[in-house]
Short mmCIF file of C-alpha atoms in Angstrom, two decimals:
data_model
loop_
_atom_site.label_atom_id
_atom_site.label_comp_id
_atom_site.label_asym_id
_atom_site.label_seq_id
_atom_site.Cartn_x
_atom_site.Cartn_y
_atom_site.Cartn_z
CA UNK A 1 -226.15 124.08 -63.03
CA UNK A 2 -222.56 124.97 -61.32
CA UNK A 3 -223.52 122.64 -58.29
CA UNK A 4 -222.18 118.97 -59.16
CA UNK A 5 -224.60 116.75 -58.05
CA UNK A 6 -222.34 114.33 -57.09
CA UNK A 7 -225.10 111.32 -56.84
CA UNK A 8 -226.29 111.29 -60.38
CA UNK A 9 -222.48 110.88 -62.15
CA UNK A 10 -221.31 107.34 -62.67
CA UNK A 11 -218.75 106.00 -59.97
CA UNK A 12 -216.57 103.14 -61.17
CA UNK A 13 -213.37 101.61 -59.85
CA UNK A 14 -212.28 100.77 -63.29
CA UNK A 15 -208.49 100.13 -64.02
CA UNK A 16 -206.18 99.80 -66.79
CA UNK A 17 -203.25 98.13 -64.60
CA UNK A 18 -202.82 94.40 -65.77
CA UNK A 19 -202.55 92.26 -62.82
CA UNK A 20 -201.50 91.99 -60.25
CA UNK A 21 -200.63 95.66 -59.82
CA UNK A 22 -204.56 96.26 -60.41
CA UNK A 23 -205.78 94.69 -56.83
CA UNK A 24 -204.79 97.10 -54.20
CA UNK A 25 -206.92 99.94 -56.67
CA UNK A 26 -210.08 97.79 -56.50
CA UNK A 27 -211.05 99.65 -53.62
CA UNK A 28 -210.48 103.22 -55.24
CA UNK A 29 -214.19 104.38 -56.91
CA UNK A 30 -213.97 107.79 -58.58
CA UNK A 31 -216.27 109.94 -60.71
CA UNK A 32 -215.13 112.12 -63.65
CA UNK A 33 -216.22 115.56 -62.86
CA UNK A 34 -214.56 117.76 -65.41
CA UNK A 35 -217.38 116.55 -68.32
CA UNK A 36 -220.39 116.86 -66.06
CA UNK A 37 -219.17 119.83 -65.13
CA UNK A 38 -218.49 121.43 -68.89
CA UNK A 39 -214.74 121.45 -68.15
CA UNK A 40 -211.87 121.30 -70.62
CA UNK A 41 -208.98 123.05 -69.45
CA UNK A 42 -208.24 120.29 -66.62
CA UNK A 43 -208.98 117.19 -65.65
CA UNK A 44 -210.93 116.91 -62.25
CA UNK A 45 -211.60 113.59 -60.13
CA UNK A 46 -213.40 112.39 -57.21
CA UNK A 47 -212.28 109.60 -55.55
CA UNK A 48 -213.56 107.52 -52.60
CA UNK A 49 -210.68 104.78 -51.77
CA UNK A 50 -211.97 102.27 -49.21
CA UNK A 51 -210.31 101.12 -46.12
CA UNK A 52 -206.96 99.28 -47.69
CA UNK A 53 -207.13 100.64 -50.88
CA UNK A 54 -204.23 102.83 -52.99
CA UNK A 55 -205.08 105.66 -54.94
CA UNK A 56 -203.00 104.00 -57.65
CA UNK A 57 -199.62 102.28 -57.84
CA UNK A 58 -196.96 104.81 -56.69
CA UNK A 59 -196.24 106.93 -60.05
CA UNK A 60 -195.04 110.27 -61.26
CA UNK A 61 -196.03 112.34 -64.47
CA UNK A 62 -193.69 114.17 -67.40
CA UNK A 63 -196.36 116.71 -68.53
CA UNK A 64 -199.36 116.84 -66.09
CA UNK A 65 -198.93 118.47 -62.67
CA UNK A 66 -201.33 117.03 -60.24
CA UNK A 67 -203.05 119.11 -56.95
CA UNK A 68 -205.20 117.13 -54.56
CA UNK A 69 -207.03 117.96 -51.83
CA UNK A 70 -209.03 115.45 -48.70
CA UNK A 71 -212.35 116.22 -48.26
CA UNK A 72 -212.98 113.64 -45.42
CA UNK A 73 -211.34 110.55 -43.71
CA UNK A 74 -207.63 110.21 -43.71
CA UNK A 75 -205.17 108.61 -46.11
CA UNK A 76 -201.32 108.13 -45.89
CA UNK A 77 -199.22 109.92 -48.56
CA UNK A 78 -196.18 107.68 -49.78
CA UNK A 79 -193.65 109.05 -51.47
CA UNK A 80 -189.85 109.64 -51.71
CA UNK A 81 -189.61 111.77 -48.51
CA UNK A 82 -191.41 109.63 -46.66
CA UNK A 83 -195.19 109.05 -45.37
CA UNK A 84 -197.23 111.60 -44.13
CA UNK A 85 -200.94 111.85 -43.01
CA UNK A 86 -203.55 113.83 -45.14
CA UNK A 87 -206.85 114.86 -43.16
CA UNK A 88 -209.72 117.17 -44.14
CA UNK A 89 -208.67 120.27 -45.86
CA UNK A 90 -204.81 119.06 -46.35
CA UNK A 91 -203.52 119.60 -49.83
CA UNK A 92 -200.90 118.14 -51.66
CA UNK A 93 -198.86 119.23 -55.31
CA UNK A 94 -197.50 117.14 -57.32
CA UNK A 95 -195.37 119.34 -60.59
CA UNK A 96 -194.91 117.18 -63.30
CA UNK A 97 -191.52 116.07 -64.25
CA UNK A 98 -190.78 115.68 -60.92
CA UNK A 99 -189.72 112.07 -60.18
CA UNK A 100 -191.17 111.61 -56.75
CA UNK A 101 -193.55 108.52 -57.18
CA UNK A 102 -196.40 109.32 -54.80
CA UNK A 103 -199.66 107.92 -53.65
CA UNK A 104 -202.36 107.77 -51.16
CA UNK A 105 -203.00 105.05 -49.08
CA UNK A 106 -206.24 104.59 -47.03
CA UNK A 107 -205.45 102.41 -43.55
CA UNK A 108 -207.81 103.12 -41.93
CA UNK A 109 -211.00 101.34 -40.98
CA UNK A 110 -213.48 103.81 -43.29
CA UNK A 111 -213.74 105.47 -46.67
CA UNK A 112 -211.56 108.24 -47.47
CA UNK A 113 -212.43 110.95 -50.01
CA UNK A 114 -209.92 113.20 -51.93
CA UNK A 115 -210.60 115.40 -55.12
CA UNK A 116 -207.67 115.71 -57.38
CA UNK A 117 -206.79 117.85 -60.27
CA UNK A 118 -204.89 117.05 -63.79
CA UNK A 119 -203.72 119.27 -65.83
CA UNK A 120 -201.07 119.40 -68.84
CA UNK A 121 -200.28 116.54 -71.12
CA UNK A 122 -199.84 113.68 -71.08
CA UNK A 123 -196.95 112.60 -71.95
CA UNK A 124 -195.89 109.53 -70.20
CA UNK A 125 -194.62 108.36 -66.71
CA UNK A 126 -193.23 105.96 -63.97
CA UNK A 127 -194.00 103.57 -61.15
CA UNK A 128 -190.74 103.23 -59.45
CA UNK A 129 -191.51 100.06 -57.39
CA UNK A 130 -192.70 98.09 -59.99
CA UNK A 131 -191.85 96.85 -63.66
CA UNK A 132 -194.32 99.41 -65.56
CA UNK A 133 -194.23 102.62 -66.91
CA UNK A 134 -197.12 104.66 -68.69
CA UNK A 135 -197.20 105.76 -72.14
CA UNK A 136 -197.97 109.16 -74.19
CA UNK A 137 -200.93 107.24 -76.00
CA UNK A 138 -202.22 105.85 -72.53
CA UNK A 139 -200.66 102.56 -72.45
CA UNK A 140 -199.17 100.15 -69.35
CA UNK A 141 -195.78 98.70 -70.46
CA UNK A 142 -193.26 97.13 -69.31
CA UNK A 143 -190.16 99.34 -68.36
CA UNK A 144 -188.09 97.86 -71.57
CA UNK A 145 -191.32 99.12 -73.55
CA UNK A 146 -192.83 95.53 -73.93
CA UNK A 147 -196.58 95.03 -73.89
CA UNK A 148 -198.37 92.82 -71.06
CA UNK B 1 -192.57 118.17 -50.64
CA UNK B 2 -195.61 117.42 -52.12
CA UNK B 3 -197.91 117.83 -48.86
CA UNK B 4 -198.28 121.85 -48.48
CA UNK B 5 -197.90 123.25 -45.07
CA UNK B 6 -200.69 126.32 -45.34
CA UNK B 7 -199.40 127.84 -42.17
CA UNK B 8 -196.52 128.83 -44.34
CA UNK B 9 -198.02 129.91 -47.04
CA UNK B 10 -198.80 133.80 -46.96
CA UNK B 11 -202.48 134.62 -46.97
CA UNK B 12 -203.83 137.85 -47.66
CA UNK B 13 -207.60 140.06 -48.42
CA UNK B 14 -205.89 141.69 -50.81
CA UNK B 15 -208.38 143.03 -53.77
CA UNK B 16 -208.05 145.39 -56.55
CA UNK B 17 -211.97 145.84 -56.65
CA UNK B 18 -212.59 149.48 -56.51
CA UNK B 19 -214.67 151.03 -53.89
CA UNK B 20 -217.30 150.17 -53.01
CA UNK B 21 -216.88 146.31 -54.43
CA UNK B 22 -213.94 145.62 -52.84
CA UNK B 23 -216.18 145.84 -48.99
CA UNK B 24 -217.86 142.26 -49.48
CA UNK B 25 -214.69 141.04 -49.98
CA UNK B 26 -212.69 142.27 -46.98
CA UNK B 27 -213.47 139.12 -44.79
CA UNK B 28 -212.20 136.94 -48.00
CA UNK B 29 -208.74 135.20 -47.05
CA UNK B 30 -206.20 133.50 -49.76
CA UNK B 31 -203.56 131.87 -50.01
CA UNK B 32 -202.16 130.83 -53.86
CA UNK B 33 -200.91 127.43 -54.04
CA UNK B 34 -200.01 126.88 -57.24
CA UNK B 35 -196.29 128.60 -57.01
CA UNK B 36 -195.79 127.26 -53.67
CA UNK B 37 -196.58 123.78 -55.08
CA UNK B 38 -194.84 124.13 -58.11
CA UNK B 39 -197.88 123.89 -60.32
CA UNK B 40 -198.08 125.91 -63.69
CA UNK B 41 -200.74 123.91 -65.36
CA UNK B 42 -203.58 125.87 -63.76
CA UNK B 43 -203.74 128.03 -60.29
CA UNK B 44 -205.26 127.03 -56.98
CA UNK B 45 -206.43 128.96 -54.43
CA UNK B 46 -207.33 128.25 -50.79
CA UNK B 47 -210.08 130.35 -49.10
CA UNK B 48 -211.15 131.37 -46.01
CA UNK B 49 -214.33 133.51 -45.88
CA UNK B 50 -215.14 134.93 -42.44
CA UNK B 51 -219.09 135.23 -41.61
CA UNK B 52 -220.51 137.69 -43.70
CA UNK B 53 -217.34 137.65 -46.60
CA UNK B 54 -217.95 137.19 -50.52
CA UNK B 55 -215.58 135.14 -52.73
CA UNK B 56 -216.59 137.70 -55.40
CA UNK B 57 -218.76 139.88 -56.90
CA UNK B 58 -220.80 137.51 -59.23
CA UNK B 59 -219.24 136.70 -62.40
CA UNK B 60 -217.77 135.24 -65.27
CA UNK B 61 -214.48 134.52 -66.94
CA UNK B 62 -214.93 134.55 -71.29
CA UNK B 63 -211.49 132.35 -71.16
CA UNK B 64 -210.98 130.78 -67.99
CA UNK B 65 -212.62 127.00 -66.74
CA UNK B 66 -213.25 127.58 -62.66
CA UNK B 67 -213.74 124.00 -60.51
CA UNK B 68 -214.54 124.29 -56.60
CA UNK B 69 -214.87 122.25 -53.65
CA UNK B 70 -216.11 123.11 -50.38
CA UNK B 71 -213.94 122.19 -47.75
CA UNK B 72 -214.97 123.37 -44.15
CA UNK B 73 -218.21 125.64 -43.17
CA UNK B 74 -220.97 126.29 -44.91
CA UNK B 75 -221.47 129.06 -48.34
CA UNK B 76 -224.32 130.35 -49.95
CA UNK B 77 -223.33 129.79 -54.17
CA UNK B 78 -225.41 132.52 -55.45
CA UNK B 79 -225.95 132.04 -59.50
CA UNK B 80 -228.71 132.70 -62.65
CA UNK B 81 -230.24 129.36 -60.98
CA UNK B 82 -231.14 130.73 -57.52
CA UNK B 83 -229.05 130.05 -54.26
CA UNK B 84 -227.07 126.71 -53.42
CA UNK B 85 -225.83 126.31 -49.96
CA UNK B 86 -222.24 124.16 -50.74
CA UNK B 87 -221.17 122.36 -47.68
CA UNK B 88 -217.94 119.99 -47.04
CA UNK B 89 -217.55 117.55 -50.04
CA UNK B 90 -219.97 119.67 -52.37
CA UNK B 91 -218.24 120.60 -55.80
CA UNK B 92 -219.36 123.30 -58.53
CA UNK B 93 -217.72 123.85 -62.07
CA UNK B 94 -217.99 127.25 -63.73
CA UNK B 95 -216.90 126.70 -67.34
CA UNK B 96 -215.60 129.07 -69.32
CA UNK B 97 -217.55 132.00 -71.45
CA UNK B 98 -220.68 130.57 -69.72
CA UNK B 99 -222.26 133.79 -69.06
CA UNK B 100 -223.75 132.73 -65.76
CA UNK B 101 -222.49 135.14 -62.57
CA UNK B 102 -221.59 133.16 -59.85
CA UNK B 103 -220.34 134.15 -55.89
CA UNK B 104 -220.08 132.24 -52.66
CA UNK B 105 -221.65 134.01 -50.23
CA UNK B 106 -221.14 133.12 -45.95
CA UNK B 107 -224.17 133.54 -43.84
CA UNK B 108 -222.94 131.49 -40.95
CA UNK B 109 -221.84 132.88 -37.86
CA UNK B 110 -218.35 130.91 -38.60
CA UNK B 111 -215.84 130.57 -40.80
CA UNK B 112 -216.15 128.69 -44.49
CA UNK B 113 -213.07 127.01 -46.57
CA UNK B 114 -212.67 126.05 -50.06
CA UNK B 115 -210.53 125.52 -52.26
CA UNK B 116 -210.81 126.63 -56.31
CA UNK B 117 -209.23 125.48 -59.29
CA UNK B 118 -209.01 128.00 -62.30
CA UNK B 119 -207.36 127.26 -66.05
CA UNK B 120 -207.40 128.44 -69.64
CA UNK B 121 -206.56 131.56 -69.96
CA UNK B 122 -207.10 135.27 -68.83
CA UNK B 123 -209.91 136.95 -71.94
CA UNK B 124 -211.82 138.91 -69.44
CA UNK B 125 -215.14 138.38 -67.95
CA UNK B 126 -218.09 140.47 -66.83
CA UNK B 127 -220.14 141.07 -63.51
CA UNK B 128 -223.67 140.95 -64.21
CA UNK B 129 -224.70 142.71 -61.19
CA UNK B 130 -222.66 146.17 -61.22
CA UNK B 131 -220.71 148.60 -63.26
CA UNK B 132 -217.82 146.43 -63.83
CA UNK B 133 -216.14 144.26 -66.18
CA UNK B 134 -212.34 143.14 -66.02
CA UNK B 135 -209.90 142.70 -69.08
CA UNK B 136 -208.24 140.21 -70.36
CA UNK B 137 -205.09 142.56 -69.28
CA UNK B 138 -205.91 142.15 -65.62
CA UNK B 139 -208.00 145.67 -65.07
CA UNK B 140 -211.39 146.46 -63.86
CA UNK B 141 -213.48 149.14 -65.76
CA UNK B 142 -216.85 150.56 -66.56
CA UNK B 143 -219.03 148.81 -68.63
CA UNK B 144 -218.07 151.06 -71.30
CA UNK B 145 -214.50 150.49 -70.77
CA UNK B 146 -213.68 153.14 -68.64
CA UNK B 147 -211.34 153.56 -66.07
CA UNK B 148 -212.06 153.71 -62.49
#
């Protein structure tokens, strides 16, 4: 059936990030929706972050532009221009290859939820505050290329 | 910037629907935000429907994955399956050469807003319910292939 129901597709606040980049994300629970939903020509998630979490370390993608849009609460979008508030029906676009490291921040006292779109490939990217960069084959490295 | 400013973005009922398809569609208001945004991976539209609009006639796309989440309001999704009211926060997928005709429909007195995702590619697609298919070369014809 077209209509997700959202209740019945796992949730999971899963990370990759090796410590200790991985703890402001433990509040960030998202659901897949793109393989429920019989989707293949982009990625699609759902994300609740709770109060204090990131969406992810700030980061920017070579090959996959990224659209999201808040469905309810508020969350603070960081990136190189500045910070700026997202609320209910505010959308934000992200092109790939452009190197402005963004992400959302929820500070406020309840959960915040935001669906956001993938699509391209991937084929690598940044984190410009930190020492780690993201591979092609899906890997967390050091900026020199060195494993953690 | 990455945070889209809809007031600036132009938003229009336009339709190439021929009469008399194109009337359910009159109170249907968009705005594109993929080349605002800078997005070529897949297209984004916002919508407005005013009380009584369509987002469509009911149909398919043979080539094209469709993702949508309901923003603001309240919509009707009409589909094979029977009638799904969407409200804010509800998601549907629509995946491609799924032969199941699909519409939002508003029946509220107000205003409705979401915003849909589409990717793949442009093969055509069929609607179920009238004389009408469109082409993978962007027309809309009889059944048989006609023009109107």
């Amino acid at each position: 059936m077209p209509k997700l129901d959202l209740d019945t597709i796992p949730q999971t606040n899963r990370t990759g990030y090796p410590p200790p980049f991985d703890a402001p994300v433990q509040g960030r629970w998202y659901r897949r929706l793109a393989p429920p939903g019989g989707l293949t020509d982009f990625g699609v998630s759902h994300v609740v972050l709770q109060p204090g979490a990131w969406s992810a370390q700030r980061h920017w993608h070579e090959g996959e532009d990224e659209f999201l849009v808040m469905i309810a609460g508020e969350a603070v979008l960081v990136d190189d221009d500045g910070e700026h508030v997202l609320r209910p029906g505010d959308c934000a676009a992200f092109p790939k290859g452009e190197r402005n490291g963004h992400h959302l921040q929820n500070r406020t006292e309840r959960d915040c939820v935001f669906v956001v779109v993938g699509g391209g490939e991937n084929r690598g990217g940044d984190y410009p505050d930190i020492d780690m960069r993201f591979t092609a084959d899906d890997r967390y490295v050091h900026k020199d290329g060195s494993a953690y």
